[in-house]
PDB file of C-alpha atoms in Angstrom:
ATOM      1  CA  MET A  94     135.922 -77.589  22.360  1.00 45.00           C
ATOM      2  CA  ARG A  95     138.124 -77.069  19.263  1.00 48.00           C
ATOM      3  CA  THR A  96     137.223 -80.152  17.210  1.00 65.00           C
ATOM      4  CA  ARG A  97     135.159 -78.020  14.812  1.00 81.00           C
ATOM      5  CA  GLN A  98     136.817 -76.524  11.752  1.00 85.00           C
ATOM      6  CA  ALA A  99     136.738 -72.774  11.121  1.00 85.00           C
ATOM      7  CA  PRO A 100     135.628 -71.561   7.675  1.00 84.00           C
ATOM      8  CA  ALA A 101     138.295 -71.900   4.998  1.00 84.00           C
ATOM      9  CA  GLY A 102     139.817 -68.860   3.311  1.00 89.00           C
ATOM     10  CA  LEU A 103     139.894 -66.636   6.397  1.00 91.00           C
ATOM     11  CA  ARG A 104     141.892 -63.412   6.403  1.00 92.00           C
ATOM     12  CA  ALA A 105     143.321 -61.527   9.360  1.00 90.00           C
ATOM     13  CA  LYS A 106     140.717 -58.792   8.872  1.00 91.00           C
ATOM     14  CA  ASP A 107     137.927 -61.359   9.183  1.00 92.00           C
ATOM     15  CA  ILE A 108     139.259 -62.506  12.518  1.00 92.00           C
ATOM     16  CA  ALA A 109     139.964 -59.026  13.896  1.00 91.00           C
ATOM     17  CA  ALA A 110     136.371 -57.893  13.267  1.00 93.00           C
ATOM     18  CA  GLU A 111     134.882 -60.055  16.025  1.00 93.00           C
ATOM     19  CA  SER A 112     133.866 -58.520  19.359  1.00 92.00           C
ATOM     20  CA  ILE A 113     134.681 -61.587  21.473  1.00 91.00           C
ATOM     21  CA  TYR A 114     138.161 -60.156  21.971  1.00 87.00           C
ATOM     22  CA  LEU A 115     136.693 -57.702  24.457  1.00 86.00           C
ATOM     23  CA  ALA A 116     136.366 -60.780  26.680  1.00 89.00           C
ATOM     24  CA  GLY A 117     140.074 -61.446  26.207  1.00 90.00           C
ATOM     25  CA  GLY A 118     141.326 -57.925  26.867  1.00 88.00           C
ATOM     26  CA  GLY A 119     142.079 -58.610  30.520  1.00 90.00           C
ATOM     27  CA  ARG A 120     143.965 -61.784  29.650  1.00 94.00           C
ATOM     28  CA  ALA A 121     146.175 -59.908  27.176  1.00 93.00           C
ATOM     29  CA  LEU A 122     146.877 -57.175  29.740  1.00 92.00           C
ATOM     30  CA  LEU A 123     147.878 -59.663  32.431  1.00 95.00           C
ATOM     31  CA  LEU A 124     150.167 -61.470  30.001  1.00 96.00           C
ATOM     32  CA  GLN A 125     151.752 -58.133  29.083  1.00 94.00           C
ATOM     33  CA  ILE A 126     152.430 -56.922  32.624  1.00 94.00           C
ATOM     34  CA  ALA A 127     153.828 -60.311  33.686  1.00 96.00           C
ATOM     35  CA  HIS A 128     156.834 -59.507  31.466  1.00 96.00           C
ATOM     36  CA  PRO A 129     159.301 -57.839  33.865  1.00 93.00           C
ATOM     37  CA  ALA A 130     160.212 -54.864  31.638  1.00 93.00           C
ATOM     38  CA  VAL A 131     156.695 -54.257  30.298  1.00 93.00           C
ATOM     39  CA  GLY A 132     155.308 -54.637  33.799  1.00 91.00           C
ATOM     40  CA  ARG A 133     157.700 -52.068  35.215  1.00 91.00           C
ATOM     41  CA  GLY A 134     156.710 -49.572  32.522  1.00 90.00           C
ATOM     42  CA  VAL A 135     153.028 -50.103  33.262  1.00 89.00           C
ATOM     43  CA  VAL A 136     153.540 -49.770  37.029  1.00 87.00           C
ATOM     44  CA  GLU A 137     155.442 -46.501  36.664  1.00 87.00           C
ATOM     45  CA  HIS A 138     153.411 -44.875  33.883  1.00 83.00           C
ATOM     46  CA  SER A 139     149.844 -46.262  33.880  1.00 78.00           C
ATOM     47  CA  ASP A 140     146.907 -45.703  36.203  1.00 73.00           C
ATOM     48  CA  PHE A 141     144.582 -48.690  36.021  1.00 66.00           C
ATOM     49  CA  ALA A 142     143.093 -47.866  39.412  1.00 61.00           C
ATOM     50  CA  ASN A 143     141.477 -44.643  38.166  1.00 64.00           C
ATOM     51  CA  ARG A 144     141.523 -44.943  34.361  1.00 72.00           C
ATOM     52  CA  MET A 145     140.512 -48.520  33.627  1.00 68.00           C
ATOM     53  CA  MET A 146     137.941 -47.611  30.972  1.00 72.00           C
ATOM     54  CA  ASP A 147     140.220 -45.033  29.347  1.00 76.00           C
ATOM     55  CA  ARG A 148     142.903 -47.687  28.970  1.00 76.00           C
ATOM     56  CA  LEU A 149     140.424 -50.158  27.474  1.00 77.00           C
ATOM     57  CA  HIS A 150     139.092 -47.606  24.982  1.00 81.00           C
ATOM     58  CA  ALA A 151     142.598 -46.535  23.965  1.00 81.00           C
ATOM     59  CA  THR A 152     143.742 -50.111  23.384  1.00 80.00           C
ATOM     60  CA  MET A 153     140.677 -51.127  21.377  1.00 84.00           C
ATOM     61  CA  THR A 154     140.791 -47.933  19.303  1.00 87.00           C
ATOM     62  CA  PHE A 155     144.441 -48.551  18.429  1.00 83.00           C
ATOM     63  CA  VAL A 156     143.851 -52.213  17.520  1.00 84.00           C
ATOM     64  CA  TYR A 157     140.834 -51.522  15.309  1.00 89.00           C
ATOM     65  CA  ALA A 158     142.513 -48.501  13.733  1.00 88.00           C
ATOM     66  CA  SER A 159     145.624 -50.521  12.871  1.00 84.00           C
ATOM     67  CA  VAL A 160     143.482 -52.981  10.909  1.00 87.00           C
ATOM     68  CA  TYR A 161     140.598 -50.955   9.478  1.00 91.00           C
ATOM     69  CA  ALA A 162     141.370 -47.224   9.501  1.00 88.00           C
ATOM     70  CA  SER A 163     142.667 -45.437   6.428  1.00 89.00           C
ATOM     71  CA  PRO A 164     146.417 -44.695   6.325  1.00 86.00           C
ATOM     72  CA  GLU A 165     145.667 -41.031   7.018  1.00 89.00           C
ATOM     73  CA  GLU A 166     143.470 -41.863  10.007  1.00 89.00           C
ATOM     74  CA  PHE A 167     145.972 -44.302  11.438  1.00 85.00           C
ATOM     75  CA  ALA A 168     148.795 -41.784  11.058  1.00 85.00           C
ATOM     76  CA  VAL A 169     146.866 -39.538  13.456  1.00 88.00           C
ATOM     77  CA  VAL A 170     146.345 -42.381  15.937  1.00 84.00           C
ATOM     78  CA  ARG A 171     150.008 -43.320  15.749  1.00 83.00           C
ATOM     79  CA  ARG A 172     151.035 -39.741  16.566  1.00 86.00           C
ATOM     80  CA  TRP A 173     148.777 -39.852  19.637  1.00 85.00           C
ATOM     81  CA  VAL A 174     150.321 -43.116  20.794  1.00 82.00           C
ATOM     82  CA  ASN A 175     153.885 -41.948  20.152  1.00 83.00           C
ATOM     83  CA  ARG A 176     153.225 -38.823  22.182  1.00 86.00           C
ATOM     84  CA  ALA A 177     151.893 -40.910  25.078  1.00 81.00           C
ATOM     85  CA  HIS A 178     154.804 -43.360  24.862  1.00 79.00           C
ATOM     86  CA  ALA A 179     157.594 -40.770  24.647  1.00 81.00           C
ATOM     87  CA  PRO A 180     158.179 -40.537  28.437  1.00 83.00           C
ATOM     88  CA  VAL A 181     157.769 -44.289  29.044  1.00 82.00           C
ATOM     89  CA  ARG A 182     161.392 -45.282  29.567  1.00 86.00           C
ATOM     90  CA  ALA A 183     163.875 -45.891  32.383  1.00 80.00           C
ATOM     91  CA  ALA A 184     167.333 -47.315  32.878  1.00 88.00           C
ATOM     92  CA  ALA A 185     167.902 -50.584  34.674  1.00 83.00           C
ATOM     93  CA  SER A 186     168.145 -50.457  38.450  1.00 81.00           C
ATOM     94  CA  ALA A 187     169.592 -52.899  40.939  1.00 77.00           C
ATOM     95  CA  ASP A 188     166.401 -54.949  41.082  1.00 82.00           C
ATOM     96  CA  ALA A 189     164.475 -53.995  37.934  1.00 81.00           C
ATOM     97  CA  PRO A 190     165.127 -54.211  34.165  1.00 89.00           C
ATOM     98  CA  ALA A 191     165.307 -51.253  31.815  1.00 87.00           C
ATOM     99  CA  TYR A 192     162.296 -50.483  29.668  1.00 85.00           C
ATOM    100  CA  ASN A 193     161.475 -48.304  26.713  1.00 88.00           C
ATOM    101  CA  ALA A 194     158.042 -48.124  25.073  1.00 83.00           C
ATOM    102  CA  PHE A 195     159.770 -48.045  21.658  1.00 86.00           C
ATOM    103  CA  ASP A 196     161.882 -51.168  22.264  1.00 90.00           C
ATOM    104  CA  PRO A 197     160.929 -53.597  19.429  1.00 89.00           C
ATOM    105  CA  ARG A 198     161.413 -56.621  21.707  1.00 91.00           C
ATOM    106  CA  LEU A 199     158.907 -55.297  24.232  1.00 92.00           C
ATOM    107  CA  GLN A 200     156.557 -54.138  21.490  1.00 91.00           C
ATOM    108  CA  LEU A 201     156.730 -57.641  20.014  1.00 94.00           C
ATOM    109  CA  TRP A 202     155.574 -59.155  23.298  1.00 95.00           C
ATOM    110  CA  VAL A 203     152.661 -56.718  23.589  1.00 91.00           C
ATOM    111  CA  ALA A 204     151.617 -57.332  19.971  1.00 91.00           C
ATOM    112  CA  SER A 205     152.038 -61.090  20.472  1.00 94.00           C
ATOM    113  CA  THR A 206     149.582 -61.122  23.374  1.00 94.00           C
ATOM    114  CA  LEU A 207     146.983 -59.487  21.117  1.00 91.00           C
ATOM    115  CA  TYR A 208     147.578 -61.908  18.248  1.00 93.00           C
ATOM    116  CA  ALA A 209     147.628 -64.998  20.474  1.00 96.00           C
ATOM    117  CA  THR A 210     144.479 -63.916  22.323  1.00 95.00           C
ATOM    118  CA  MET A 211     142.624 -63.277  19.071  1.00 93.00           C
ATOM    119  CA  ILE A 212     143.568 -66.681  17.665  1.00 96.00           C
ATOM    120  CA  ASP A 213     142.792 -68.505  20.905  1.00 96.00           C
ATOM    121  CA  LEU A 214     139.331 -66.980  21.218  1.00 96.00           C
ATOM    122  CA  TYR A 215     138.497 -67.273  17.528  1.00 96.00           C
ATOM    123  CA  GLU A 216     139.278 -70.984  17.577  1.00 96.00           C
ATOM    124  CA  ARG A 217     137.297 -71.501  20.771  1.00 95.00           C
ATOM    125  CA  PHE A 218     134.230 -69.922  19.180  1.00 96.00           C
ATOM    126  CA  PHE A 219     134.481 -70.844  15.504  1.00 95.00           C
ATOM    127  CA  GLY A 220     136.683 -73.930  15.355  1.00 94.00           C
ATOM    128  CA  ARG A 221     140.259 -74.756  14.509  1.00 94.00           C
ATOM    129  CA  ILE A 222     141.775 -72.646  11.745  1.00 94.00           C
ATOM    130  CA  PRO A 223     143.153 -74.852   8.928  1.00 90.00           C
ATOM    131  CA  ASP A 224     146.956 -74.963   8.936  1.00 89.00           C
ATOM    132  CA  ALA A 225     147.340 -73.295   5.518  1.00 86.00           C
ATOM    133  CA  ASP A 226     145.019 -70.469   6.508  1.00 93.00           C
ATOM    134  CA  GLY A 227     146.672 -70.168   9.915  1.00 94.00           C
ATOM    135  CA  GLU A 228     150.097 -69.636   8.372  1.00 94.00           C
ATOM    136  CA  ARG A 229     148.771 -66.991   5.968  1.00 94.00           C
ATOM    137  CA  ILE A 230     146.835 -65.237   8.751  1.00 94.00           C
ATOM    138  CA  TYR A 231     149.973 -65.180  10.891  1.00 94.00           C
ATOM    139  CA  ARG A 232     151.934 -63.537   8.062  1.00 92.00           C
ATOM    140  CA  GLU A 233     149.151 -60.972   7.634  1.00 90.00           C
ATOM    141  CA  PHE A 234     149.284 -60.194  11.345  1.00 88.00           C
ATOM    142  CA  THR A 235     153.037 -59.655  11.176  1.00 88.00           C
ATOM    143  CA  VAL A 236     152.398 -57.052   8.486  1.00 80.00           C
ATOM    144  CA  LEU A 237     149.682 -55.447  10.617  1.00 74.00           C
ATOM    145  CA  GLY A 238     152.121 -55.598  13.510  1.00 69.00           C
ATOM    146  CA  SER A 239     154.247 -52.987  11.787  1.00 68.00           C
ATOM    147  CA  ALA A 240     151.395 -50.600  12.541  1.00 64.00           C
ATOM    148  CA  LEU A 241     151.887 -51.587  16.182  1.00 64.00           C
ATOM    149  CA  GLN A 242     155.524 -50.490  15.725  1.00 71.00           C
ATOM    150  CA  VAL A 243     156.890 -54.034  15.538  1.00 83.00           C
ATOM    151  CA  PRO A 244     159.086 -54.411  12.424  1.00 84.00           C
ATOM    152  CA  GLN A 245     158.004 -57.425  10.393  1.00 85.00           C
ATOM    153  CA  GLU A 246     161.489 -58.908  10.629  1.00 88.00           C
ATOM    154  CA  ALA A 247     161.229 -58.843  14.447  1.00 91.00           C
ATOM    155  CA  TRP A 248     158.445 -61.448  14.398  1.00 94.00           C
ATOM    156  CA  PRO A 249     159.305 -65.163  14.484  1.00 96.00           C
ATOM    157  CA  GLN A 250     159.496 -66.311  10.867  1.00 94.00           C
ATOM    158  CA  THR A 251     156.726 -68.939  10.873  1.00 94.00           C
ATOM    159  CA  ARG A 252     153.723 -69.809  12.981  1.00 95.00           C
ATOM    160  CA  ALA A 253     155.651 -72.749  14.450  1.00 95.00           C
ATOM    161  CA  ASP A 254     158.501 -70.378  15.340  1.00 97.00           C
ATOM    162  CA  PHE A 255     155.969 -68.077  16.987  1.00 97.00           C
ATOM    163  CA  ASP A 256     154.544 -70.958  19.027  1.00 97.00           C
ATOM    164  CA  ALA A 257     158.062 -71.742  20.277  1.00 98.00           C
ATOM    165  CA  TYR A 258     158.699 -68.064  21.100  1.00 98.00           C
ATOM    166  CA  TRP A 259     155.346 -67.874  22.891  1.00 98.00           C
ATOM    167  CA  ALA A 260     155.946 -70.990  24.990  1.00 97.00           C
ATOM    168  CA  GLU A 261     159.452 -69.867  25.962  1.00 97.00           C
ATOM    169  CA  THR A 262     158.336 -66.336  26.884  1.00 97.00           C
ATOM    170  CA  VAL A 263     155.287 -67.462  28.872  1.00 97.00           C
ATOM    171  CA  ALA A 264     157.447 -69.949  30.792  1.00 96.00           C
ATOM    172  CA  GLY A 265     159.753 -67.080  31.807  1.00 95.00           C
ATOM    173  CA  LEU A 266     157.070 -64.631  32.941  1.00 96.00           C
ATOM    174  CA  ARG A 267     157.416 -63.651  36.588  1.00 94.00           C
ATOM    175  CA  PRO A 268     154.933 -61.116  38.011  1.00 96.00           C
ATOM    176  CA  THR A 269     156.409 -58.841  40.672  1.00 94.00           C
ATOM    177  CA  ALA A 270     154.695 -57.574  43.789  1.00 94.00           C
ATOM    178  CA  ASP A 271     153.947 -54.330  41.924  1.00 93.00           C
ATOM    179  CA  THR A 272     152.482 -56.043  38.863  1.00 94.00           C
ATOM    180  CA  LYS A 273     150.386 -58.283  41.096  1.00 96.00           C
ATOM    181  CA  ARG A 274     148.939 -55.088  42.557  1.00 93.00           C
ATOM    182  CA  VAL A 275     148.170 -53.806  39.041  1.00 92.00           C
ATOM    183  CA  ALA A 276     146.598 -57.166  38.200  1.00 94.00           C
ATOM    184  CA  ARG A 277     144.249 -56.727  41.140  1.00 93.00           C
ATOM    185  CA  GLN A 278     143.300 -53.263  39.856  1.00 89.00           C
ATOM    186  CA  ILE A 279     142.502 -54.822  36.470  1.00 89.00           C
ATOM    187  CA  LEU A 280     140.460 -57.652  37.998  1.00 92.00           C
ATOM    188  CA  TYR A 281     138.744 -55.572  40.691  1.00 89.00           C
ATOM    189  CA  PRO A 282     138.383 -52.079  39.156  1.00 84.00           C
ATOM    190  CA  SER A 283     136.846 -49.403  41.323  1.00 79.00           C
ATOM    191  CA  THR A 284     135.996 -46.804  38.684  1.00 75.00           C
ATOM    192  CA  ILE A 285     134.030 -48.747  36.061  1.00 74.00           C
ATOM    193  CA  PRO A 286     130.470 -47.635  35.180  1.00 75.00           C
ATOM    194  CA  LEU A 287     127.728 -48.905  37.481  1.00 76.00           C
ATOM    195  CA  TRP A 288     126.173 -51.095  34.767  1.00 74.00           C
ATOM    196  CA  MET A 289     129.460 -52.961  34.331  1.00 75.00           C
ATOM    197  CA  ARG A 290     129.766 -53.865  37.994  1.00 79.00           C
ATOM    198  CA  ALA A 291     126.933 -56.370  37.699  1.00 81.00           C
ATOM    199  CA  VAL A 292     128.686 -58.319  34.925  1.00 84.00           C
ATOM    200  CA  PHE A 293     132.285 -57.857  36.028  1.00 87.00           C
ATOM    201  CA  PRO A 294     132.453 -60.953  38.263  1.00 90.00           C
ATOM    202  CA  GLN A 295     131.752 -62.987  35.129  1.00 92.00           C
ATOM    203  CA  ALA A 296     134.329 -60.985  33.158  1.00 90.00           C
ATOM    204  CA  ARG A 297     136.865 -61.641  35.925  1.00 94.00           C
ATOM    205  CA  LEU A 298     136.116 -65.378  35.799  1.00 96.00           C
ATOM    206  CA  VAL A 299     136.712 -65.421  32.028  1.00 95.00           C
ATOM    207  CA  THR A 300     139.919 -63.370  32.288  1.00 95.00           C
ATOM    208  CA  VAL A 301     141.455 -65.656  34.902  1.00 97.00           C
ATOM    209  CA  GLY A 302     140.162 -68.786  33.170  1.00 97.00           C
ATOM    210  CA  LEU A 303     141.852 -67.828  29.889  1.00 97.00           C
ATOM    211  CA  LEU A 304     145.292 -67.434  31.474  1.00 97.00           C
ATOM    212  CA  PRO A 305     147.873 -70.206  31.196  1.00 96.00           C
ATOM    213  CA  PRO A 306     147.537 -72.196  34.470  1.00 96.00           C
ATOM    214  CA  ASP A 307     151.176 -71.680  35.505  1.00 96.00           C
ATOM    215  CA  LEU A 308     150.894 -67.915  35.065  1.00 97.00           C
ATOM    216  CA  ARG A 309     147.635 -67.910  36.987  1.00 97.00           C
ATOM    217  CA  ARG A 310     149.501 -69.479  39.910  1.00 97.00           C
ATOM    218  CA  ARG A 311     152.398 -67.040  39.612  1.00 97.00           C
ATOM    219  CA  PHE A 312     149.965 -64.133  39.911  1.00 97.00           C
ATOM    220  CA  GLY A 313     148.542 -65.802  43.015  1.00 96.00           C
ATOM    221  CA  LEU A 314     145.050 -65.853  41.524  1.00 96.00           C
ATOM    222  CA  ALA A 315     142.586 -68.184  43.189  1.00 93.00           C
ATOM    223  CA  TRP A 316     141.363 -71.062  41.036  1.00 97.00           C
ATOM    224  CA  SER A 317     139.608 -74.320  41.847  1.00 97.00           C
ATOM    225  CA  ALA A 318     137.693 -77.183  40.289  1.00 97.00           C
ATOM    226  CA  ARG A 319     134.486 -75.300  41.025  1.00 97.00           C
ATOM    227  CA  LEU A 320     135.717 -72.165  39.230  1.00 97.00           C
ATOM    228  CA  GLN A 321     136.899 -74.297  36.316  1.00 97.00           C
ATOM    229  CA  ARG A 322     133.410 -75.799  36.000  1.00 97.00           C
ATOM    230  CA  ARG A 323     131.866 -72.316  36.069  1.00 97.00           C
ATOM    231  CA  PHE A 324     134.304 -71.160  33.384  1.00 97.00           C
ATOM    232  CA  ASP A 325     133.581 -74.238  31.236  1.00 97.00           C
ATOM    233  CA  ARG A 326     129.821 -73.669  31.538  1.00 97.00           C
ATOM    234  CA  TRP A 327     130.221 -70.027  30.480  1.00 95.00           C
ATOM    235  CA  MET A 328     132.323 -71.019  27.493  1.00 95.00           C
ATOM    236  CA  ARG A 329     129.831 -73.670  26.369  1.00 96.00           C
ATOM    237  CA  TRP A 330     126.976 -71.164  26.563  1.00 96.00           C
ATOM    238  CA  ALA A 331     128.952 -68.401  24.812  1.00 96.00           C
ATOM    239  CA  VAL A 332     130.177 -70.725  22.047  1.00 95.00           C
ATOM    240  CA  LEU A 333     126.589 -71.822  21.461  1.00 96.00           C
ATOM    241  CA  VAL A 334     125.200 -68.285  21.238  1.00 97.00           C
ATOM    242  CA  TYR A 335     127.855 -65.921  19.882  1.00 96.00           C
ATOM    243  CA  PRO A 336     128.557 -67.482  16.438  1.00 95.00           C
ATOM    244  CA  ARG A 337     124.811 -67.486  15.711  1.00 96.00           C
ATOM    245  CA  LEU A 338     124.492 -63.731  16.186  1.00 96.00           C
ATOM    246  CA  PRO A 339     124.230 -61.625  12.999  1.00 97.00           C
ATOM    247  CA  ALA A 340     127.585 -60.258  11.838  1.00 94.00           C
ATOM    248  CA  ARG A 341     126.349 -56.690  12.230  1.00 95.00           C
ATOM    249  CA  LEU A 342     125.938 -57.315  15.983  1.00 96.00           C
ATOM    250  CA  ARG A 343     129.198 -59.237  16.390  1.00 96.00           C
ATOM    251  CA  HIS A 344     131.102 -56.449  14.615  1.00 96.00           C
ATOM    252  CA  ARG A 345     129.304 -53.534  16.265  1.00 95.00           C
ATOM    253  CA  PRO A 346     132.111 -52.671  18.738  1.00 93.00           C
ATOM    254  CA  ARG A 347     134.560 -52.363  15.840  1.00 94.00           C
ATOM    255  CA  ASP A 348     132.185 -50.047  13.984  1.00 95.00           C
ATOM    256  CA  ALA A 349     131.499 -47.999  17.116  1.00 94.00           C
ATOM    257  CA  TYR A 350     135.194 -47.517  17.889  1.00 93.00           C
ATOM    258  CA  LEU A 351     135.955 -46.486  14.311  1.00 94.00           C
ATOM    259  CA  LYS A 352     133.028 -44.055  14.296  1.00 94.00           C
ATOM    260  CA  ARG A 353     134.202 -42.541  17.549  1.00 93.00           C
ATOM    261  CA  LEU A 354     137.771 -42.296  16.236  1.00 92.00           C
ATOM    262  CA  ARG A 355     136.692 -40.508  13.060  1.00 93.00           C
ATOM    263  CA  ALA A 356     134.534 -38.103  15.039  1.00 93.00           C
ATOM    264  CA  THR A 357     137.453 -37.298  17.343  1.00 91.00           C
ATOM    265  CA  ILE A 358     139.811 -36.717  14.407  1.00 91.00           C
ATOM    266  CA  GLY A 359     137.229 -34.436  12.803  1.00 88.00           C
ATOM    267  CA  GLU A 360     136.744 -32.438  15.985  1.00 85.00           C
ATOM    268  CA  ARG A 361     140.465 -31.958  16.523  1.00 83.00           C
ATOM    269  CA  SER A 362     141.027 -31.007  12.905  1.00 77.00           C
ATOM    270  CA  ALA A 363     138.305 -28.384  13.146  1.00 72.00           C
ATOM    271  CA  ALA A 364     139.640 -26.942  16.395  1.00 64.00           C
TER     272      ALA A 364
END
């Protein structure tokens, strides 16, 4: 599926503009909560059962704002996030690790799931990124990661170093009983809009199919040769159609989130 070559000269902003990452949002979330400390913070401070769409909108707004908003606009978004993260902390207990939403190591893992998901999906849809471009894009993402509150020096130095960090961290992920319950809320949400319920079985298939197989098993998620064939058929169809769509359609979610952000900032400034 990745024998094609992506266009040369890509920048991080080119990659981040695509809307296919909406299909990878669930995968990134499951990777995040499988980390023991991140997972504990999510279990104790997030409500996926009743606020699934709010969480999705907040995440996508923050990601797009970190890449495309003006410094003044992003400063507002960052204040919102810092305010929400302030109470997200706890000391270690007998059977659970400490967590702090401002811990650079935990922030690095969260940011890494976003970067890795973007690169994985971009290469699935547009072809393998040339090595020289891939290294430059990685460096650009580490700079953007500072907006996600990950100091640039906290990132692995090179793309190869990142790949080693990623493999080691994924191998050590161990979902708990609580994070498995949150995973089920993510995969089987009860409060999504009615129109989404018709397409969510397909979204669930894609989310589970994009997970590393070992992590899929650790979450206890059902998978089979039949589901793999369904996932492969979906990917072949999507890869055939999506890249041929006009850029204005592929980038519409980014534009919509930025428009909504700017309207919200304007309303709050006027209040």
